[in-house]
Amino acid sequence: MKNQHNYMPLQPRSNPELLSLVIPIYNEQEVFPYLQKSLEELAEKLPCPVEWVLVNDGSRDLTYSLLFEWAIVDPRVKVIDLARNFGHQAALTAGLDHAIGDAIVVMDADLQDPPELILEMLEKYREGYDVAFAQRTKRYGETAFKRVTANVFYRMMRRFIHKDIPANTGDFRLMSKNVVNALSHLREGQRFLRGMIAWIGFSQIAIPFERPPRIAGQTKYPVYKMMKFAWDAILSFSSVPLRMAMVLGFMVFWFGVGYGLYAFIRAIVYHDLVPGWATLVILQSLIGGTILLCLGITGEYIGRIYDEIKQRPIYIVREYANLVVSNPPRRGIVSHLPNKDSKEVLKERV
Ligand code: UDP
Ligand code: MG
């Protein structure tokens, strides 16, 4: 895919002074050693200094202590420990809020987003692009079901949500500081970051790659979570379902009017209105069903309005390591003053 905003001339720039890698982590103790090794190897190859913003999204395994132990020996490791599992998109938001690099890369912990691709993304950054996203040409180690559903999902996203949402991309992408700043002003609770980034604009470019299987451990996105994610994405970005409900209601209404006329004429002209029971039942259930369906869809939106109106924080931070934060981000909450030494924190918790 070419630059989607190619009417804008690109301004070449030099390497970022600092590159941030934001990585959400949930129960990834099996993956952790591989991740650590490949991040350290990548840092050698990078043309600029790096910080790793690792967000522990309420893991229940050893991930927490592994992260803090690493933070003690390496100041490049910044840990944000969330108070519970807030979900992938909220964890990403926490990481983006705290990353201070000039260029910020978002990637998964399981090395399905190959770190070497970041070098190519940096190339695009130097060319002047503000967003360089990885686009999967092939997926390995994923079931046919996941591939097919993912395909349908992206088609729907493009059609209904935003035409600039690229197909077959995850959250793996490099963003300039400007984009991340803009993103930090979008504080809705139901977050679909890919859509939000497409919505923001700027010059965006795809980098094709073949998605390898997970290096270890299990996917944290079982089918029901995937469906919920797709549903959230559609509802948070589009009022098409609401419109569909209206169209459906409209159609059934006209059908009812037509059928009513027909029944009326039969009653007046032919006087043969005895067998009506089946028709009535059918009509009743048809109309009743449509009303319920439309009500349900409306209800979904009202539920979301209710959720948004509460203005709850998107995530709650329990602890930091190697991060000094003076102002907690809007709709992100820090449970205590975070400037504790990570060694102290570790002593308390492990
Ligand atoms: N993840 C997270 N919170 C969650 C679920 C997942 O932080 O509630 C992280 C997970 O540790 C991984 C990334 O999000 O780094 C992507 O998850 P996964 O690899 O399981 O998803 P898949 O690649 O199968 O779509
Ligand atoms: Mg994965």
PDB file of N, CA and C in Angstrom, residues 186-263:
ATOM      1  N   LEU A 186      -7.321  11.279  22.598  1.00  0.00           N
ATOM      2  CA  LEU A 186      -8.516  10.455  22.357  1.00  0.00           C
ATOM      3  C   LEU A 186      -8.681   9.539  23.565  1.00  0.00           C
ATOM      4  N   ARG A 187      -9.563   9.915  24.471  1.00  0.00           N
ATOM      5  CA  ARG A 187      -9.628   9.184  25.736  1.00  0.00           C
ATOM      6  C   ARG A 187     -10.885   8.349  25.891  1.00  0.00           C
ATOM      7  N   GLU A 188     -11.483   7.893  24.800  1.00  0.00           N
ATOM      8  CA  GLU A 188     -12.666   7.059  24.994  1.00  0.00           C
ATOM      9  C   GLU A 188     -12.295   5.756  25.702  1.00  0.00           C
ATOM     10  N   GLY A 189     -13.267   5.236  26.417  1.00  0.00           N
ATOM     11  CA  GLY A 189     -13.013   4.025  27.193  1.00  0.00           C
ATOM     12  C   GLY A 189     -12.951   2.778  26.320  1.00  0.00           C
ATOM     13  N   GLN A 190     -13.830   2.686  25.319  1.00  0.00           N
ATOM     14  CA  GLN A 190     -13.785   1.529  24.418  1.00  0.00           C
ATOM     15  C   GLN A 190     -12.810   1.851  23.307  1.00  0.00           C
ATOM     16  N   ARG A 191     -11.665   1.213  23.381  1.00  0.00           N
ATOM     17  CA  ARG A 191     -10.579   1.658  22.524  1.00  0.00           C
ATOM     18  C   ARG A 191     -10.290   0.648  21.428  1.00  0.00           C
ATOM     19  N   PHE A 192     -10.195   1.160  20.224  1.00  0.00           N
ATOM     20  CA  PHE A 192      -9.767   0.340  19.101  1.00  0.00           C
ATOM     21  C   PHE A 192      -8.655   1.142  18.443  1.00  0.00           C
ATOM     22  N   LEU A 193      -7.433   0.902  18.956  1.00  0.00           N
ATOM     23  CA  LEU A 193      -6.327   1.800  18.621  1.00  0.00           C
ATOM     24  C   LEU A 193      -6.047   1.896  17.127  1.00  0.00           C
ATOM     25  N   ARG A 194      -6.147   0.755  16.421  1.00  0.00           N
ATOM     26  CA  ARG A 194      -5.868   0.793  14.981  1.00  0.00           C
ATOM     27  C   ARG A 194      -6.776   1.774  14.277  1.00  0.00           C
ATOM     28  N   GLY A 195      -8.048   1.709  14.618  1.00  0.00           N
ATOM     29  CA  GLY A 195      -9.020   2.610  14.001  1.00  0.00           C
ATOM     30  C   GLY A 195      -8.727   4.049  14.381  1.00  0.00           C
ATOM     31  N   MET A 196      -8.361   4.251  15.661  1.00  0.00           N
ATOM     32  CA  MET A 196      -8.097   5.609  16.131  1.00  0.00           C
ATOM     33  C   MET A 196      -6.889   6.203  15.413  1.00  0.00           C
ATOM     34  N   ILE A 197      -5.874   5.360  15.171  1.00  0.00           N
ATOM     35  CA  ILE A 197      -4.669   5.857  14.503  1.00  0.00           C
ATOM     36  C   ILE A 197      -4.983   6.189  13.048  1.00  0.00           C
ATOM     37  N   ALA A 198      -5.794   5.351  12.393  1.00  0.00           N
ATOM     38  CA  ALA A 198      -6.201   5.643  11.013  1.00  0.00           C
ATOM     39  C   ALA A 198      -6.995   6.955  10.979  1.00  0.00           C
ATOM     40  N   TRP A 199      -7.815   7.146  11.989  1.00  0.00           N
ATOM     41  CA  TRP A 199      -8.668   8.334  12.066  1.00  0.00           C
ATOM     42  C   TRP A 199      -7.830   9.604  12.214  1.00  0.00           C
ATOM     43  N   ILE A 200      -6.720   9.491  12.971  1.00  0.00           N
ATOM     44  CA  ILE A 200      -5.864  10.659  13.215  1.00  0.00           C
ATOM     45  C   ILE A 200      -5.263  11.192  11.920  1.00  0.00           C
ATOM     46  N   GLY A 201      -4.888  10.296  11.026  1.00  0.00           N
ATOM     47  CA  GLY A 201      -4.334  10.741   9.749  1.00  0.00           C
ATOM     48  C   GLY A 201      -2.815  10.716   9.724  1.00  0.00           C
ATOM     49  N   PHE A 202      -2.174  11.745   9.269  1.00  0.00           N
ATOM     50  CA  PHE A 202      -0.722  11.813   9.045  1.00  0.00           C
ATOM     51  C   PHE A 202      -0.319  10.872   7.909  1.00  0.00           C
ATOM     52  N   SER A 203       0.945  10.879   7.574  1.00  0.00           N
ATOM     53  CA  SER A 203       1.389  10.023   6.474  1.00  0.00           C
ATOM     54  C   SER A 203       1.676   8.624   7.006  1.00  0.00           C
ATOM     55  N   GLN A 204       1.018   7.662   6.415  1.00  0.00           N
ATOM     56  CA  GLN A 204       1.113   6.291   6.913  1.00  0.00           C
ATOM     57  C   GLN A 204       1.581   5.368   5.799  1.00  0.00           C
ATOM     58  N   ILE A 205       2.375   4.387   6.163  1.00  0.00           N
ATOM     59  CA  ILE A 205       2.851   3.460   5.133  1.00  0.00           C
ATOM     60  C   ILE A 205       2.917   2.042   5.695  1.00  0.00           C
ATOM     61  N   ALA A 206       2.688   1.055   4.802  1.00  0.00           N
ATOM     62  CA  ALA A 206       2.696  -0.349   5.220  1.00  0.00           C
ATOM     63  C   ALA A 206       4.055  -0.972   4.944  1.00  0.00           C
ATOM     64  N   ILE A 207       4.452  -1.871   5.828  1.00  0.00           N
ATOM     65  CA  ILE A 207       5.649  -2.666   5.591  1.00  0.00           C
ATOM     66  C   ILE A 207       5.210  -4.126   5.630  1.00  0.00           C
ATOM     67  N   PRO A 208       5.285  -4.836   4.485  1.00  0.00           N
ATOM     68  CA  PRO A 208       4.793  -6.220   4.470  1.00  0.00           C
ATOM     69  C   PRO A 208       5.718  -7.160   5.244  1.00  0.00           C
ATOM     70  N   PHE A 209       5.149  -8.130   5.923  1.00  0.00           N
ATOM     71  CA  PHE A 209       5.966  -9.164   6.565  1.00  0.00           C
ATOM     72  C   PHE A 209       5.155 -10.433   6.731  1.00  0.00           C
ATOM     73  N   GLU A 210       5.865 -11.543   6.988  1.00  0.00           N
ATOM     74  CA  GLU A 210       5.172 -12.811   7.203  1.00  0.00           C
ATOM     75  C   GLU A 210       5.112 -13.056   8.693  1.00  0.00           C
ATOM     76  N   ARG A 211       3.911 -13.262   9.199  1.00  0.00           N
ATOM     77  CA  ARG A 211       3.761 -13.357  10.658  1.00  0.00           C
ATOM     78  C   ARG A 211       4.105 -14.757  11.155  1.00  0.00           C
ATOM     79  N   PRO A 212       5.142 -14.859  11.971  1.00  0.00           N
ATOM     80  CA  PRO A 212       5.538 -16.174  12.480  1.00  0.00           C
ATOM     81  C   PRO A 212       4.591 -16.626  13.591  1.00  0.00           C
ATOM     82  N   PRO A 213       4.649 -17.925  13.953  1.00  0.00           N
ATOM     83  CA  PRO A 213       3.830 -18.361  15.090  1.00  0.00           C
ATOM     84  C   PRO A 213       4.379 -17.814  16.384  1.00  0.00           C
ATOM     85  N   ARG A 214       3.585 -17.891  17.431  1.00  0.00           N
ATOM     86  CA  ARG A 214       3.994 -17.534  18.769  1.00  0.00           C
ATOM     87  C   ARG A 214       5.238 -18.307  19.165  1.00  0.00           C
ATOM     88  N   ILE A 215       6.179 -17.680  19.869  1.00  0.00           N
ATOM     89  CA  ILE A 215       7.411 -18.402  20.201  1.00  0.00           C
ATOM     90  C   ILE A 215       7.183 -19.388  21.336  1.00  0.00           C
ATOM     91  N   ALA A 216       6.298 -19.085  22.260  1.00  0.00           N
ATOM     92  CA  ALA A 216       5.980 -20.011  23.354  1.00  0.00           C
ATOM     93  C   ALA A 216       4.671 -19.570  23.972  1.00  0.00           C
ATOM     94  N   GLY A 217       4.113 -20.437  24.799  1.00  0.00           N
ATOM     95  CA  GLY A 217       2.878 -20.067  25.500  1.00  0.00           C
ATOM     96  C   GLY A 217       1.654 -20.124  24.591  1.00  0.00           C
ATOM     97  N   GLN A 218       0.526 -19.703  25.145  1.00  0.00           N
ATOM     98  CA  GLN A 218      -0.764 -19.790  24.454  1.00  0.00           C
ATOM     99  C   GLN A 218      -1.249 -18.410  24.045  1.00  0.00           C
ATOM    100  N   THR A 219      -2.110 -18.357  23.035  1.00  0.00           N
ATOM    101  CA  THR A 219      -2.699 -17.068  22.690  1.00  0.00           C
ATOM    102  C   THR A 219      -3.564 -16.571  23.847  1.00  0.00           C
ATOM    103  N   LYS A 220      -3.554 -15.252  24.043  1.00  0.00           N
ATOM    104  CA  LYS A 220      -4.375 -14.669  25.103  1.00  0.00           C
ATOM    105  C   LYS A 220      -5.674 -14.131  24.510  1.00  0.00           C
ATOM    106  N   TYR A 221      -5.905 -14.457  23.245  1.00  0.00           N
ATOM    107  CA  TYR A 221      -7.128 -14.024  22.579  1.00  0.00           C
ATOM    108  C   TYR A 221      -7.956 -15.233  22.157  1.00  0.00           C
ATOM    109  N   PRO A 222      -8.657 -15.865  23.071  1.00  0.00           N
ATOM    110  CA  PRO A 222      -9.542 -16.950  22.656  1.00  0.00           C
ATOM    111  C   PRO A 222     -10.700 -16.377  21.832  1.00  0.00           C
ATOM    112  N   VAL A 223     -11.477 -17.292  21.209  1.00  0.00           N
ATOM    113  CA  VAL A 223     -12.505 -16.855  20.259  1.00  0.00           C
ATOM    114  C   VAL A 223     -13.436 -15.793  20.848  1.00  0.00           C
ATOM    115  N   TYR A 224     -13.885 -15.998  22.091  1.00  0.00           N
ATOM    116  CA  TYR A 224     -14.875 -15.049  22.613  1.00  0.00           C
ATOM    117  C   TYR A 224     -14.261 -13.655  22.775  1.00  0.00           C
ATOM    118  N   LYS A 225     -12.970 -13.605  23.121  1.00  0.00           N
ATOM    119  CA  LYS A 225     -12.332 -12.292  23.263  1.00  0.00           C
ATOM    120  C   LYS A 225     -12.190 -11.622  21.901  1.00  0.00           C
ATOM    121  N   MET A 226     -11.912 -12.455  20.870  1.00  0.00           N
ATOM    122  CA  MET A 226     -11.794 -11.909  19.517  1.00  0.00           C
ATOM    123  C   MET A 226     -13.123 -11.328  19.052  1.00  0.00           C
ATOM    124  N   MET A 227     -14.206 -12.081  19.319  1.00  0.00           N
ATOM    125  CA  MET A 227     -15.527 -11.609  18.889  1.00  0.00           C
ATOM    126  C   MET A 227     -15.871 -10.318  19.604  1.00  0.00           C
ATOM    127  N   LYS A 228     -15.548 -10.275  20.897  1.00  0.00           N
ATOM    128  CA  LYS A 228     -15.866  -9.081  21.676  1.00  0.00           C
ATOM    129  C   LYS A 228     -15.077  -7.892  21.126  1.00  0.00           C
ATOM    130  N   PHE A 229     -13.835  -8.166  20.759  1.00  0.00           N
ATOM    131  CA  PHE A 229     -12.973  -7.121  20.212  1.00  0.00           C
ATOM    132  C   PHE A 229     -13.574  -6.562  18.922  1.00  0.00           C
ATOM    133  N   ALA A 230     -14.025  -7.481  18.040  1.00  0.00           N
ATOM    134  CA  ALA A 230     -14.607  -7.048  16.763  1.00  0.00           C
ATOM    135  C   ALA A 230     -15.879  -6.231  17.010  1.00  0.00           C
ATOM    136  N   TRP A 231     -16.702  -6.712  17.908  1.00  0.00           N
ATOM    137  CA  TRP A 231     -17.968  -6.047  18.224  1.00  0.00           C
ATOM    138  C   TRP A 231     -17.695  -4.651  18.798  1.00  0.00           C
ATOM    139  N   ASP A 232     -16.737  -4.584  19.728  1.00  0.00           N
ATOM    140  CA  ASP A 232     -16.348  -3.293  20.319  1.00  0.00           C
ATOM    141  C   ASP A 232     -15.877  -2.341  19.242  1.00  0.00           C
ATOM    142  N   ALA A 233     -15.053  -2.888  18.332  1.00  0.00           N
ATOM    143  CA  ALA A 233     -14.484  -2.042  17.279  1.00  0.00           C
ATOM    144  C   ALA A 233     -15.604  -1.446  16.443  1.00  0.00           C
ATOM    145  N   ILE A 234     -16.556  -2.292  16.053  1.00  0.00           N
ATOM    146  CA  ILE A 234     -17.633  -1.798  15.193  1.00  0.00           C
ATOM    147  C   ILE A 234     -18.475  -0.769  15.937  1.00  0.00           C
ATOM    148  N   LEU A 235     -18.880  -1.108  17.142  1.00  0.00           N
ATOM    149  CA  LEU A 235     -19.780  -0.205  17.866  1.00  0.00           C
ATOM    150  C   LEU A 235     -19.101   1.098  18.260  1.00  0.00           C
ATOM    151  N   SER A 236     -17.780   1.040  18.517  1.00  0.00           N
ATOM    152  CA  SER A 236     -17.165   2.273  18.996  1.00  0.00           C
ATOM    153  C   SER A 236     -16.849   3.204  17.840  1.00  0.00           C
ATOM    154  N   PHE A 237     -16.891   2.694  16.623  1.00  0.00           N
ATOM    155  CA  PHE A 237     -16.502   3.544  15.504  1.00  0.00           C
ATOM    156  C   PHE A 237     -17.619   3.836  14.542  1.00  0.00           C
ATOM    157  N   SER A 238     -18.736   3.144  14.682  1.00  0.00           N
ATOM    158  CA  SER A 238     -19.697   3.268  13.592  1.00  0.00           C
ATOM    159  C   SER A 238     -21.112   3.178  14.121  1.00  0.00           C
ATOM    160  N   SER A 239     -21.991   3.934  13.489  1.00  0.00           N
ATOM    161  CA  SER A 239     -23.387   3.813  13.861  1.00  0.00           C
ATOM    162  C   SER A 239     -24.149   3.017  12.805  1.00  0.00           C
ATOM    163  N   VAL A 240     -23.407   2.253  11.993  1.00  0.00           N
ATOM    164  CA  VAL A 240     -24.055   1.443  10.965  1.00  0.00           C
ATOM    165  C   VAL A 240     -25.074   0.461  11.553  1.00  0.00           C
ATOM    166  N   PRO A 241     -24.770  -0.236  12.656  1.00  0.00           N
ATOM    167  CA  PRO A 241     -25.778  -1.156  13.203  1.00  0.00           C
ATOM    168  C   PRO A 241     -27.078  -0.442  13.569  1.00  0.00           C
ATOM    169  N   LEU A 242     -26.944   0.772  14.063  1.00  0.00           N
ATOM    170  CA  LEU A 242     -28.124   1.549  14.428  1.00  0.00           C
ATOM    171  C   LEU A 242     -28.948   1.845  13.179  1.00  0.00           C
ATOM    172  N   ARG A 243     -28.247   2.203  12.105  1.00  0.00           N
ATOM    173  CA  ARG A 243     -28.912   2.503  10.852  1.00  0.00           C
ATOM    174  C   ARG A 243     -29.536   1.239  10.270  1.00  0.00           C
ATOM    175  N   MET A 244     -28.804   0.105  10.409  1.00  0.00           N
ATOM    176  CA  MET A 244     -29.341  -1.150   9.915  1.00  0.00           C
ATOM    177  C   MET A 244     -30.636  -1.487  10.640  1.00  0.00           C
ATOM    178  N   ALA A 245     -30.658  -1.229  11.932  1.00  0.00           N
ATOM    179  CA  ALA A 245     -31.855  -1.506  12.720  1.00  0.00           C
ATOM    180  C   ALA A 245     -33.015  -0.678  12.187  1.00  0.00           C
ATOM    181  N   MET A 246     -32.705   0.562  11.823  1.00  0.00           N
ATOM    182  CA  MET A 246     -33.750   1.432  11.324  1.00  0.00           C
ATOM    183  C   MET A 246     -34.264   0.941   9.973  1.00  0.00           C
ATOM    184  N   VAL A 247     -33.342   0.569   9.106  1.00  0.00           N
ATOM    185  CA  VAL A 247     -33.730   0.085   7.778  1.00  0.00           C
ATOM    186  C   VAL A 247     -34.599  -1.166   7.915  1.00  0.00           C
ATOM    187  N   LEU A 248     -34.159  -2.054   8.794  1.00  0.00           N
ATOM    188  CA  LEU A 248     -34.899  -3.297   9.009  1.00  0.00           C
ATOM    189  C   LEU A 248     -36.303  -2.993   9.530  1.00  0.00           C
ATOM    190  N   GLY A 249     -36.372  -2.115  10.527  1.00  0.00           N
ATOM    191  CA  GLY A 249     -37.656  -1.732  11.098  1.00  0.00           C
ATOM    192  C   GLY A 249     -38.558  -1.116  10.041  1.00  0.00           C
ATOM    193  N   PHE A 250     -37.975  -0.309   9.201  1.00  0.00           N
ATOM    194  CA  PHE A 250     -38.692   0.364   8.124  1.00  0.00           C
ATOM    195  C   PHE A 250     -39.279  -0.649   7.136  1.00  0.00           C
ATOM    196  N   MET A 251     -38.419  -1.627   6.765  1.00  0.00           N
ATOM    197  CA  MET A 251     -38.865  -2.636   5.811  1.00  0.00           C
ATOM    198  C   MET A 251     -40.027  -3.436   6.369  1.00  0.00           C
ATOM    199  N   VAL A 252     -39.878  -3.857   7.617  1.00  0.00           N
ATOM    200  CA  VAL A 252     -40.932  -4.674   8.218  1.00  0.00           C
ATOM    201  C   VAL A 252     -42.210  -3.845   8.363  1.00  0.00           C
ATOM    202  N   PHE A 253     -42.048  -2.570   8.651  1.00  0.00           N
ATOM    203  CA  PHE A 253     -43.205  -1.683   8.768  1.00  0.00           C
ATOM    204  C   PHE A 253     -43.987  -1.651   7.442  1.00  0.00           C
ATOM    205  N   TRP A 254     -43.275  -1.461   6.330  1.00  0.00           N
ATOM    206  CA  TRP A 254     -43.962  -1.399   5.030  1.00  0.00           C
ATOM    207  C   TRP A 254     -44.561  -2.736   4.643  1.00  0.00           C
ATOM    208  N   PHE A 255     -43.864  -3.780   5.019  1.00  0.00           N
ATOM    209  CA  PHE A 255     -44.420  -5.108   4.777  1.00  0.00           C
ATOM    210  C   PHE A 255     -45.740  -5.253   5.535  1.00  0.00           C
ATOM    211  N   GLY A 256     -45.747  -4.802   6.783  1.00  0.00           N
ATOM    212  CA  GLY A 256     -46.955  -4.855   7.617  1.00  0.00           C
ATOM    213  C   GLY A 256     -48.081  -4.040   7.002  1.00  0.00           C
ATOM    214  N   VAL A 257     -47.744  -2.848   6.520  1.00  0.00           N
ATOM    215  CA  VAL A 257     -48.760  -1.988   5.902  1.00  0.00           C
ATOM    216  C   VAL A 257     -49.349  -2.689   4.672  1.00  0.00           C
ATOM    217  N   GLY A 258     -48.464  -3.254   3.850  1.00  0.00           N
ATOM    218  CA  GLY A 258     -48.907  -3.945   2.631  1.00  0.00           C
ATOM    219  C   GLY A 258     -49.827  -5.097   2.969  1.00  0.00           C
ATOM    220  N   TYR A 259     -49.374  -5.887   3.938  1.00  0.00           N
ATOM    221  CA  TYR A 259     -50.157  -7.067   4.294  1.00  0.00           C
ATOM    222  C   TYR A 259     -51.486  -6.660   4.913  1.00  0.00           C
ATOM    223  N   GLY A 260     -51.474  -5.594   5.692  1.00  0.00           N
ATOM    224  CA  GLY A 260     -52.702  -5.087   6.306  1.00  0.00           C
ATOM    225  C   GLY A 260     -53.706  -4.668   5.241  1.00  0.00           C
ATOM    226  N   LEU A 261     -53.212  -3.977   4.213  1.00  0.00           N
ATOM    227  CA  LEU A 261     -54.069  -3.544   3.105  1.00  0.00           C
ATOM    228  C   LEU A 261     -54.703  -4.750   2.425  1.00  0.00           C
ATOM    229  N   TYR A 262     -53.826  -5.728   2.170  1.00  0.00           N
ATOM    230  CA  TYR A 262     -54.286  -6.945   1.514  1.00  0.00           C
ATOM    231  C   TYR A 262     -55.409  -7.593   2.331  1.00  0.00           C
ATOM    232  N   ALA A 263     -55.180  -7.686   3.656  1.00  0.00           N
ATOM    233  CA  ALA A 263     -56.172  -8.315   4.530  1.00  0.00           C
ATOM    234  C   ALA A 263     -57.472  -7.503   4.522  1.00  0.00           C
TER     235      ALA A 263
END
